[in-house]
Short mmCIF file of C-alpha atoms (C1' of nucleotides) in Angstrom, two decimals:
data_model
loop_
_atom_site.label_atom_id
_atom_site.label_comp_id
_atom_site.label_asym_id
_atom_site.label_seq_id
_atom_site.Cartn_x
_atom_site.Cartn_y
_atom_site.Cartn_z
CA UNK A 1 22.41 10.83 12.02
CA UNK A 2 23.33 14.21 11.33
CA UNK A 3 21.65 14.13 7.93
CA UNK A 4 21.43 17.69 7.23
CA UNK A 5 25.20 17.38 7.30
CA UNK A 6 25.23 15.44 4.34
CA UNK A 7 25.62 16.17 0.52
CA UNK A 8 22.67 16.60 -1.09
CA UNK A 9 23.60 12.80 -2.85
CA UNK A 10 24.11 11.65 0.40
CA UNK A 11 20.93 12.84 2.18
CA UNK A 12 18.66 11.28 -0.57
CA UNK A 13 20.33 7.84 -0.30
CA UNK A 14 19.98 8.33 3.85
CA UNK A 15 16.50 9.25 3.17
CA UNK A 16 15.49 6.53 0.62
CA UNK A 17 16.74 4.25 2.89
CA UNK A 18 15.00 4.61 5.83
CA UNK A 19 11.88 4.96 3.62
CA UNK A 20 11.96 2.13 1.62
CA UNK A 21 12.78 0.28 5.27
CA UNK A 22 9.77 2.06 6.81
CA UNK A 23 7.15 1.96 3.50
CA UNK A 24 9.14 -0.24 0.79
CA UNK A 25 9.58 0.32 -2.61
CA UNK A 26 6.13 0.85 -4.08
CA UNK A 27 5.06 2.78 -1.05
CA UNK A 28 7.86 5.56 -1.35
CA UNK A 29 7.46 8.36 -4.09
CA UNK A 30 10.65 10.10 -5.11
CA UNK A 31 8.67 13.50 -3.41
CA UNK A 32 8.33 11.57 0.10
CA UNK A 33 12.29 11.21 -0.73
CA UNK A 34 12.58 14.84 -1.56
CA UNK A 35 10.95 16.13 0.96
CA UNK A 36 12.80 14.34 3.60
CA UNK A 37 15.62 14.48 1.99
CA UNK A 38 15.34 18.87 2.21
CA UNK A 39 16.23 18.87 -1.66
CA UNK A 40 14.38 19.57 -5.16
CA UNK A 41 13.45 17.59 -8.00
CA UNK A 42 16.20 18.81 -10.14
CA UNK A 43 18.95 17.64 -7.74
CA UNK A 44 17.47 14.13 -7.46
CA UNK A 45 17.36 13.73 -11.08
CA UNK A 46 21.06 15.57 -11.48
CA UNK A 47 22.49 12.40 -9.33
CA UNK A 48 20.69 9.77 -10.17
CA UNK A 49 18.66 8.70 -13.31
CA UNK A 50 15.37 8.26 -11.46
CA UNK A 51 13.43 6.12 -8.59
CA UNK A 52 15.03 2.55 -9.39
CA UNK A 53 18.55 3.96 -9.96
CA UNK A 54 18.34 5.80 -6.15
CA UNK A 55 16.62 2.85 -4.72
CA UNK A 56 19.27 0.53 -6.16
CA UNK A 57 21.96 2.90 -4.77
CA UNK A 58 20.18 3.04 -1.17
CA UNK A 59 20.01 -0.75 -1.28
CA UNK A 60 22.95 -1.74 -1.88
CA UNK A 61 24.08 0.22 0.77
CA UNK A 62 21.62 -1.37 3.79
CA UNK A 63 22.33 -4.37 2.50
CA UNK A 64 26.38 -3.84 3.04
CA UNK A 65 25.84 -2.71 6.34
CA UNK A 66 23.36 -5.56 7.00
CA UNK A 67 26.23 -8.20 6.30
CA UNK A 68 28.81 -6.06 7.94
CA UNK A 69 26.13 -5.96 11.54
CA UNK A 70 25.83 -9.77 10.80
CA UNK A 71 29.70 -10.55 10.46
CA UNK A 72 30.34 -8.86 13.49
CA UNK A 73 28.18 -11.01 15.51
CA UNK A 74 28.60 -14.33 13.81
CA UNK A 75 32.58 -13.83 13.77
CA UNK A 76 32.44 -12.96 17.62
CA UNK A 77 33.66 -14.81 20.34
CA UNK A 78 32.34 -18.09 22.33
CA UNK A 79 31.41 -21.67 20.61
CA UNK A 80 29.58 -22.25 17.50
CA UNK A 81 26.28 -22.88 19.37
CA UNK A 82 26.87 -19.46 21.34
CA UNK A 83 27.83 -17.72 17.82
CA UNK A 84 24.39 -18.64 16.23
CA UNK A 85 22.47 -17.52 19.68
CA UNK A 86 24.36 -14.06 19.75
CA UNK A 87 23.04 -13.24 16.27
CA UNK A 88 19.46 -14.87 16.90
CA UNK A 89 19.60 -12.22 19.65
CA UNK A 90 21.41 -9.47 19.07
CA UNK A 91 19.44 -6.58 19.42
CA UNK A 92 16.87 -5.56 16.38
CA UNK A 93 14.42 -3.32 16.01
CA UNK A 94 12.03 -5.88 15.93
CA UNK A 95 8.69 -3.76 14.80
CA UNK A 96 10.25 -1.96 11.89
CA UNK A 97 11.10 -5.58 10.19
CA UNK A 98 14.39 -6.37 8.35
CA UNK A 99 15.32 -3.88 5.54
CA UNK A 100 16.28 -5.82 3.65
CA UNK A 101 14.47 -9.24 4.07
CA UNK A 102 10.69 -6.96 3.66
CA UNK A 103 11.97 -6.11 -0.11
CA UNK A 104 11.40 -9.37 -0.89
CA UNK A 105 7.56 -8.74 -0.45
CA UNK A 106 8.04 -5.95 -3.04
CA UNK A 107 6.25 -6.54 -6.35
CA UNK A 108 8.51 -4.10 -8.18
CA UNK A 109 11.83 -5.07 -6.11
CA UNK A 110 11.42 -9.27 -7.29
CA UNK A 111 10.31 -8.28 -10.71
CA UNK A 112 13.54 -6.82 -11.28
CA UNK A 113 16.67 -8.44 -11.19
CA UNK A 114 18.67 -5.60 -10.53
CA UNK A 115 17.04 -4.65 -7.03
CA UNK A 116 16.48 -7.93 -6.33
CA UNK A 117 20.31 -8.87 -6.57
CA UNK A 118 21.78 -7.32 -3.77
CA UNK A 119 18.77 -8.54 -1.62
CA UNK A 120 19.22 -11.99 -3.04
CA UNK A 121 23.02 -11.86 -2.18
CA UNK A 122 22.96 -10.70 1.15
CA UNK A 123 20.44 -12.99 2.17
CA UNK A 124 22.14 -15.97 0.50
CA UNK A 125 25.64 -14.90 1.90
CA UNK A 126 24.35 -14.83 6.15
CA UNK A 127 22.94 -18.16 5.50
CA UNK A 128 25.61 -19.75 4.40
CA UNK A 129 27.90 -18.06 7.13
CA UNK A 130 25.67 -19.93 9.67
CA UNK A 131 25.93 -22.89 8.06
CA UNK A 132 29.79 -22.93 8.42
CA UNK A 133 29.23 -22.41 11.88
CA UNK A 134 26.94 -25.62 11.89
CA UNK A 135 29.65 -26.93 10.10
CA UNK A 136 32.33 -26.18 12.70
CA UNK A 137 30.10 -27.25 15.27
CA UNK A 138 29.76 -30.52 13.86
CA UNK A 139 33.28 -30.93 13.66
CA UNK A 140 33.67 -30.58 17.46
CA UNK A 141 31.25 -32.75 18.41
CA UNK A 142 28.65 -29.83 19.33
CA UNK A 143 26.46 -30.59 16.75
CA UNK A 144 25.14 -34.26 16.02
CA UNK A 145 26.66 -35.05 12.32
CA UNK A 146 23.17 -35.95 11.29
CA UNK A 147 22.34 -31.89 10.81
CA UNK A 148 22.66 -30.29 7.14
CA UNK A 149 24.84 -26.73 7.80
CA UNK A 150 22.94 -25.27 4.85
CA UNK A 151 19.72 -26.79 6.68
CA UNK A 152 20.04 -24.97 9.62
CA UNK A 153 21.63 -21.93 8.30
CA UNK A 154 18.13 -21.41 6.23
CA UNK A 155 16.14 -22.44 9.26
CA UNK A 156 17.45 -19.67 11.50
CA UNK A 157 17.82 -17.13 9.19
CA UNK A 158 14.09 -18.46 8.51
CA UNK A 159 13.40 -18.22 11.83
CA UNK A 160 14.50 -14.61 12.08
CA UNK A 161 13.13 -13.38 8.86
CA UNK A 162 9.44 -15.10 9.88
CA UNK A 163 9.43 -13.21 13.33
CA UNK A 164 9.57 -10.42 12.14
CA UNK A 165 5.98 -11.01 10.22
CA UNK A 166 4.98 -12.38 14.01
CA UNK A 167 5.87 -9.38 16.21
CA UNK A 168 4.59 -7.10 13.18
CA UNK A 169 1.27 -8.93 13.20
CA UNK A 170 0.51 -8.66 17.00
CA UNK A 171 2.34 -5.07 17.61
CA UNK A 172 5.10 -6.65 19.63
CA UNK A 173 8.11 -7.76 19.59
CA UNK A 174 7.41 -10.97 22.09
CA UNK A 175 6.26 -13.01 19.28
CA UNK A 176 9.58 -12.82 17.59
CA UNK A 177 11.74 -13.56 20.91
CA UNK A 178 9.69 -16.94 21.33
CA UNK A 179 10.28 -17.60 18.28
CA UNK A 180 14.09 -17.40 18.74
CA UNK A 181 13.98 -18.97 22.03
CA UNK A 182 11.79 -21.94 19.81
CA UNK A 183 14.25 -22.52 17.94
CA UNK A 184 17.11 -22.06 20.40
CA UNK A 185 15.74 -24.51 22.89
CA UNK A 186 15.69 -27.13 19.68
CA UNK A 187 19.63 -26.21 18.62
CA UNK A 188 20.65 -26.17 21.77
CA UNK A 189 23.58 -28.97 22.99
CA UNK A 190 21.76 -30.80 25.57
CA UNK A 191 25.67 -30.97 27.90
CA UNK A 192 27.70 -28.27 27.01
CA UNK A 193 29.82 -29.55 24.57
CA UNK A 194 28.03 -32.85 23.73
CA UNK A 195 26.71 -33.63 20.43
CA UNK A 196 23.23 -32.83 21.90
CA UNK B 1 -12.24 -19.77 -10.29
CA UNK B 2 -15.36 -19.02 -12.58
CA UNK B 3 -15.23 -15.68 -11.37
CA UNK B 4 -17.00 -14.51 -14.63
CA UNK B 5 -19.75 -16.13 -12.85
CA UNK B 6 -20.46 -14.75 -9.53
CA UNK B 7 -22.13 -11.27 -8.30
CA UNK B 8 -20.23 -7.77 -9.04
CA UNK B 9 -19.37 -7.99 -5.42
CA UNK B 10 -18.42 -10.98 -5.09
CA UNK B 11 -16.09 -10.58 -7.92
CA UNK B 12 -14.50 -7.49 -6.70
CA UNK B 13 -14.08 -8.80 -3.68
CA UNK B 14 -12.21 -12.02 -5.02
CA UNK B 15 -10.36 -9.78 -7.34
CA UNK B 16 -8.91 -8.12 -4.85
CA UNK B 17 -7.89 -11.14 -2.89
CA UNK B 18 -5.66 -11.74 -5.68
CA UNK B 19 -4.02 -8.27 -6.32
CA UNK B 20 -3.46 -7.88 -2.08
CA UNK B 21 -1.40 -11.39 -2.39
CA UNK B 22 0.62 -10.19 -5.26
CA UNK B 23 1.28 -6.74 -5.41
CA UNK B 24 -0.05 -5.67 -1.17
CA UNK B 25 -2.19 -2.80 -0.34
CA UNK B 26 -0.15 -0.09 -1.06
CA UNK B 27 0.17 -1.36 -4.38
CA UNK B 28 -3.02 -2.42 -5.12
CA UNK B 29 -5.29 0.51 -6.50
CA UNK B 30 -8.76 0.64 -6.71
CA UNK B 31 -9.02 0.98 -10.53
CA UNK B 32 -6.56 -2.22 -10.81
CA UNK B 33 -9.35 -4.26 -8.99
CA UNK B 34 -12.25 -2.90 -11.21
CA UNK B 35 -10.18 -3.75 -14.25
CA UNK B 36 -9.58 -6.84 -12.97
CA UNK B 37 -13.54 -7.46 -11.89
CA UNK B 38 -14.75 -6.07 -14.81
CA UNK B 39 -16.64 -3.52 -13.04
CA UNK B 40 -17.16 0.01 -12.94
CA UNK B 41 -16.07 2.31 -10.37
CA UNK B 42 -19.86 2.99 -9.56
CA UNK B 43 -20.64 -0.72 -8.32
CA UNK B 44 -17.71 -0.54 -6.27
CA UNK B 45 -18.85 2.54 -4.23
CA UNK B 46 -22.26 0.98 -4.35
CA UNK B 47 -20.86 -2.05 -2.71
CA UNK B 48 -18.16 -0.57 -0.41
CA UNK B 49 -17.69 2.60 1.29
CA UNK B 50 -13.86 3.07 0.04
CA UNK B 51 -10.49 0.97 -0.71
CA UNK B 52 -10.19 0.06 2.87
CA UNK B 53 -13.20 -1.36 3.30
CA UNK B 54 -12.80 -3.57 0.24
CA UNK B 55 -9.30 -4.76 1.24
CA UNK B 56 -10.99 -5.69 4.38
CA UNK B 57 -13.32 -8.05 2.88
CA UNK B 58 -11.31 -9.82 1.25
CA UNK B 59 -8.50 -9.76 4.01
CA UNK B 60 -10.97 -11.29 6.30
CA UNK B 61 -12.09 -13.89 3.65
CA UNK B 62 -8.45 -14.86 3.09
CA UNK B 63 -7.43 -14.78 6.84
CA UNK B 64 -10.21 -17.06 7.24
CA UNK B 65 -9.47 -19.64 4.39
CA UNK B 66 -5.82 -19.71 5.55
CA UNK B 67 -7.07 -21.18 9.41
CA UNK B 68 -9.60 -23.33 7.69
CA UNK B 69 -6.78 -25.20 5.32
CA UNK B 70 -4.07 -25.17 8.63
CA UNK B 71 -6.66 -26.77 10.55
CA UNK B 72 -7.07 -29.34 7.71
CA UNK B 73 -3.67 -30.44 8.17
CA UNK B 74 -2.97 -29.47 11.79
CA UNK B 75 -6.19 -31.70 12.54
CA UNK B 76 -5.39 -34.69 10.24
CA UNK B 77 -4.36 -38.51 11.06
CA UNK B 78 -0.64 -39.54 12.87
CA UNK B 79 1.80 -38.45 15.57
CA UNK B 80 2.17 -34.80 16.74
CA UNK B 81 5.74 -34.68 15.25
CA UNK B 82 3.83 -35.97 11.85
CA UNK B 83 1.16 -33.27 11.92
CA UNK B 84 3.40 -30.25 11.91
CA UNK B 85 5.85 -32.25 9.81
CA UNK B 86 2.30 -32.32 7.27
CA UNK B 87 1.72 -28.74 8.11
CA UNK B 88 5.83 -27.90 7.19
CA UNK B 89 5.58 -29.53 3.91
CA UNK B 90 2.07 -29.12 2.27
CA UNK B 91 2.02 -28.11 -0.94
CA UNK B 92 2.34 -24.21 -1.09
CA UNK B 93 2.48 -21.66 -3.65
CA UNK B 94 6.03 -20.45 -2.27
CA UNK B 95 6.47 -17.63 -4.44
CA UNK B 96 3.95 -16.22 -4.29
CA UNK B 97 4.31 -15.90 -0.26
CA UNK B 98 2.13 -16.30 2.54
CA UNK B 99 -1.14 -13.93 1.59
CA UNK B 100 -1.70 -13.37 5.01
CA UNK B 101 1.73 -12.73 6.40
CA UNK B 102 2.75 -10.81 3.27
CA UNK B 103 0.35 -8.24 4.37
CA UNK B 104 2.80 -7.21 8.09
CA UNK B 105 5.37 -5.59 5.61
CA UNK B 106 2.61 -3.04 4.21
CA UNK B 107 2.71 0.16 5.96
CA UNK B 108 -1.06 1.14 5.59
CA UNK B 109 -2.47 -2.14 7.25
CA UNK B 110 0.19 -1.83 9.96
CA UNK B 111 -1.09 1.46 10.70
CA UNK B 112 -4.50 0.14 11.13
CA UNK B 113 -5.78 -1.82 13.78
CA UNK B 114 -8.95 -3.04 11.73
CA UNK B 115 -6.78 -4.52 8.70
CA UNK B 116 -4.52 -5.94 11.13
CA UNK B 117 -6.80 -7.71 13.27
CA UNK B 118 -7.36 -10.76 10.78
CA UNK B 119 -3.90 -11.30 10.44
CA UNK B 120 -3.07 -11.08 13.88
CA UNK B 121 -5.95 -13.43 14.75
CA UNK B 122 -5.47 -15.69 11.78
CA UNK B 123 -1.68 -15.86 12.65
CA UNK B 124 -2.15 -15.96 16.69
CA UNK B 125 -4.78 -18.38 15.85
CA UNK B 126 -2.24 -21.16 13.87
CA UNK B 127 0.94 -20.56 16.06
CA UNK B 128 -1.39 -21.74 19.31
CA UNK B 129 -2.79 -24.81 17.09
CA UNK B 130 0.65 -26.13 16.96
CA UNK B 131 1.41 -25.17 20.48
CA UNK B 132 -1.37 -27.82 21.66
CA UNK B 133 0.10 -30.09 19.11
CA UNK B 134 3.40 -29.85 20.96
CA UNK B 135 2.12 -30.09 24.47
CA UNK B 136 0.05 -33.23 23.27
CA UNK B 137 3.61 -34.68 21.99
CA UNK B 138 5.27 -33.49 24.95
CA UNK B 139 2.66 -35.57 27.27
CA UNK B 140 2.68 -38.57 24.78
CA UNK B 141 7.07 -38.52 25.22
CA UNK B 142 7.29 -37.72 22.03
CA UNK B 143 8.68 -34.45 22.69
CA UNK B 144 11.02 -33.74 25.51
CA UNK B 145 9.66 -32.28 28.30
CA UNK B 146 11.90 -28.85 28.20
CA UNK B 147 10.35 -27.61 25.15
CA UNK B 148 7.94 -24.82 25.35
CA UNK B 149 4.87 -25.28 22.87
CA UNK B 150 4.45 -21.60 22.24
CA UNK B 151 7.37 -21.17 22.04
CA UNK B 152 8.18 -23.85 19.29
CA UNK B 153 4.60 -22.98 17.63
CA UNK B 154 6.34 -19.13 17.00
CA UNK B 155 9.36 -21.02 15.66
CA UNK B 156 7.55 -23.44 13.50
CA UNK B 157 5.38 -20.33 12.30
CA UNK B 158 8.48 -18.15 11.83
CA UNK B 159 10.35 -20.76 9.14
CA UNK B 160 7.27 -20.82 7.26
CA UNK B 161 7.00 -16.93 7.40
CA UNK B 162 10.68 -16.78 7.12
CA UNK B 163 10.60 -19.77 4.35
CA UNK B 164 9.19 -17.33 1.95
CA UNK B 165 11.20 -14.26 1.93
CA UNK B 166 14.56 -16.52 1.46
CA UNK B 167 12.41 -18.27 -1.52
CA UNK B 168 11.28 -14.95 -2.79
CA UNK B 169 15.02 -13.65 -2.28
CA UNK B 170 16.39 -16.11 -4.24
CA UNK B 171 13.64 -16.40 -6.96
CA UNK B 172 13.46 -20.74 -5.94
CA UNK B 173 11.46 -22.61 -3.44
CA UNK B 174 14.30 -24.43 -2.62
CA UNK B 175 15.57 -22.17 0.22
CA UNK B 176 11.75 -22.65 1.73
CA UNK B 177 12.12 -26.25 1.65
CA UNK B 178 15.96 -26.31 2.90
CA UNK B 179 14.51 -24.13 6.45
CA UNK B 180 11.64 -26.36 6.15
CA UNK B 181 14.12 -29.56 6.46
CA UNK B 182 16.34 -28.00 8.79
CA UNK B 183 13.76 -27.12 11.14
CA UNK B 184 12.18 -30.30 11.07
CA UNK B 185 15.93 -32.28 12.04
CA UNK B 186 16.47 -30.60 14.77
CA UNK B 187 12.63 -31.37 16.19
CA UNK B 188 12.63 -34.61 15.16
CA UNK B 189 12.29 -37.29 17.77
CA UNK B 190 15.61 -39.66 17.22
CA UNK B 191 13.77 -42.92 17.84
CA UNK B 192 10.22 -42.84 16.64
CA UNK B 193 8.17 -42.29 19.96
CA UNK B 194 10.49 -41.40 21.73
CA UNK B 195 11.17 -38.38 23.33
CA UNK B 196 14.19 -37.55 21.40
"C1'" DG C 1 -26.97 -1.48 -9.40
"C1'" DT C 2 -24.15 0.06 -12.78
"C1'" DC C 3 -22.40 3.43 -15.82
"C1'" DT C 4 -19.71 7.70 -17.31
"C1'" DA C 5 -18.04 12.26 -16.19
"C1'" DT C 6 -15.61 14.93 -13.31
"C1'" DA C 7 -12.64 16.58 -9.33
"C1'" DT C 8 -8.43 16.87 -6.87
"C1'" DC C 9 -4.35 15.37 -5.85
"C1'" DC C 10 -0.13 12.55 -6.44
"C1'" DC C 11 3.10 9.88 -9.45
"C1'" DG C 12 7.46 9.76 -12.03
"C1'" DA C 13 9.82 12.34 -15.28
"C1'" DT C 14 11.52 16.31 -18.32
"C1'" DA C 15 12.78 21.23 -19.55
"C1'" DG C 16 15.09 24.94 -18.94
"C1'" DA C 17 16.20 29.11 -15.96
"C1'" DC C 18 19.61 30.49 -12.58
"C1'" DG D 1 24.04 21.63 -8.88
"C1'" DT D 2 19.77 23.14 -7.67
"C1'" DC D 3 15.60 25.34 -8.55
"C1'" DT D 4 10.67 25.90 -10.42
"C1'" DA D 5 7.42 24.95 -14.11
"C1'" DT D 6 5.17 21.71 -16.58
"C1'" DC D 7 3.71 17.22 -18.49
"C1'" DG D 8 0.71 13.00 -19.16
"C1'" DG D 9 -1.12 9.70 -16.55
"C1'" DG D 10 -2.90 7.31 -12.28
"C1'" DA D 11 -5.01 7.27 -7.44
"C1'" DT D 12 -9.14 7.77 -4.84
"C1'" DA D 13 -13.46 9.55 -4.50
"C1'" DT D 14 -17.97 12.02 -5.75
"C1'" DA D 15 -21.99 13.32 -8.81
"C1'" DG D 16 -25.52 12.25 -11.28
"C1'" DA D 17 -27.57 9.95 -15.49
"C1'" DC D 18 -29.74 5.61 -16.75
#
DNA sequence: GTCTATATCCCGATAGAC
DNA sequence: GTCTATCGGGATATAGAC
């Protein structure tokens, strides 16, 4: 990522990133970010007013790219039903867990509504993507009419979000592609382009 | 709880079963549980060699309480489709998260095999219970014959998992109950009994 | 068994030199 | 803008009195 590259602002947003991804909020110490980062305390403190205003900085940006990787998938090509099973398996690094989605398990990031707000909003903005999908789906027939979009838009993104804490329990990533394939085999129009 | 009641170690182990579910491992410090036992750092040292090995009682205590109250459910009266339909909506404390699955997103336990074998067993351990509950549904036609039950045990699993950090996100249970009902459309048998 | 005292290091932040 | 020095407090553990 060519971090050393970077301005020193720069590198200790890169590097609060991928440690609040790899230890989450309470687990990463502005010196873990230093250190990575190659800069001093003075410099952290000249850019930002201290640990929540870099976190909230390094959030906001994973969580923008999150919904950008997301859109790219979801707006992609093929049927609704072929939409939702590109993003259910688009390729994730299963083992290191969502970036953003593992925040929520952050005792300082839900007591405050500030860090918790772009988490909230990028969470809350996939779902309903997929359930316009479901939506669409319904419309031609792909779907049976009976299914909520909202419904299903919370049970895959569930479905995601929860294998993640699968493959993480067990050390691999299999847990979290039966999990997808679960719920795939359950969405799945039983004729290709049948109601089910 | 009446914790005022029972032994110094018995205390600081239940304390600590209630720090680890709200604030993890890496949050949870050693002089947090002894404020919160009303001990002194002397019993715990008497009682446990370290922080680890405290976290691990009560991790295994919790793992195990968390199989004993799935099995409750998992084990009770009606259908397959209406025993992980009773497992899906029993009552839950859904912000507070899943204490067991919670503890995948904290580095430190990740890194060790000994506080991550309870909640690999514990989780391994509910995700094949529903598995059998499938395959019995599957053999009674209540389930079409396609579906895989491990496969829709991980999914079932993963919306609870998954239930949590979209409730957590949002700071409302609803989002767990929405995955909850969207999951449990698209497994539900059309006409009772039969196989969809 | 439980307590207090102490040790060593890390936490998050500030001050002020350069 | 970046550095080092320093602060008051907390994390984790040990020592030793009672």
């Amino acid at each position: 990522m060519y971090i050393e590259r970077m301005s020193t602002s720069e590198r200790l947003i890169e590097s609060t990133r991928e440690l609040l991804w790899e230890r989450g909020y309470v687990g990463t110490s502005p010196k873990a970010i230093l250190e990575h980062a190659g800069a001093g305390q003075g410099s952290m403190y000249h850019h930002f007013k201290g640990k929540p205003d870099l976190a909230l900085a390094a959030i906001r940006r994973t969580a923008e790219e999150l919904r950008a990787t997301a859109e790219r998938v979801l707006a992609g090509p093929g049927t609704p039903y072929e939409r939702i099973e590109a993003y259910l398996r688009r390729e994730r690094d299963v083992l290191r867990g969502c970036p953003v989605g593992r925040l929520t398990m952050d005792p300082d990031v839900i007591a405050s509504d500030e860090l918790r707000a772009p988490v909230d909003e990028t969470i809350a903005w996939i779902r309903h993507r997929i359930a316009e999908i479901v939506e669409e789906g319904k419309r031609q027939g792909q779907f049976a009419p009976s299914l909520d979009g909202e419904e299903i838009g919370a049970a895959v993104l569930a479905t995601v979000q929860g294998g993640y804490v699968l493959a993480r329990a067990s050390g691999s990533p299999a847990a979290f592609d039966a999990g997808v394939r679960g719920l795939l085999s359950l969405l799945a129009p039983s004729t290709p382009g049948q109601r089910r």
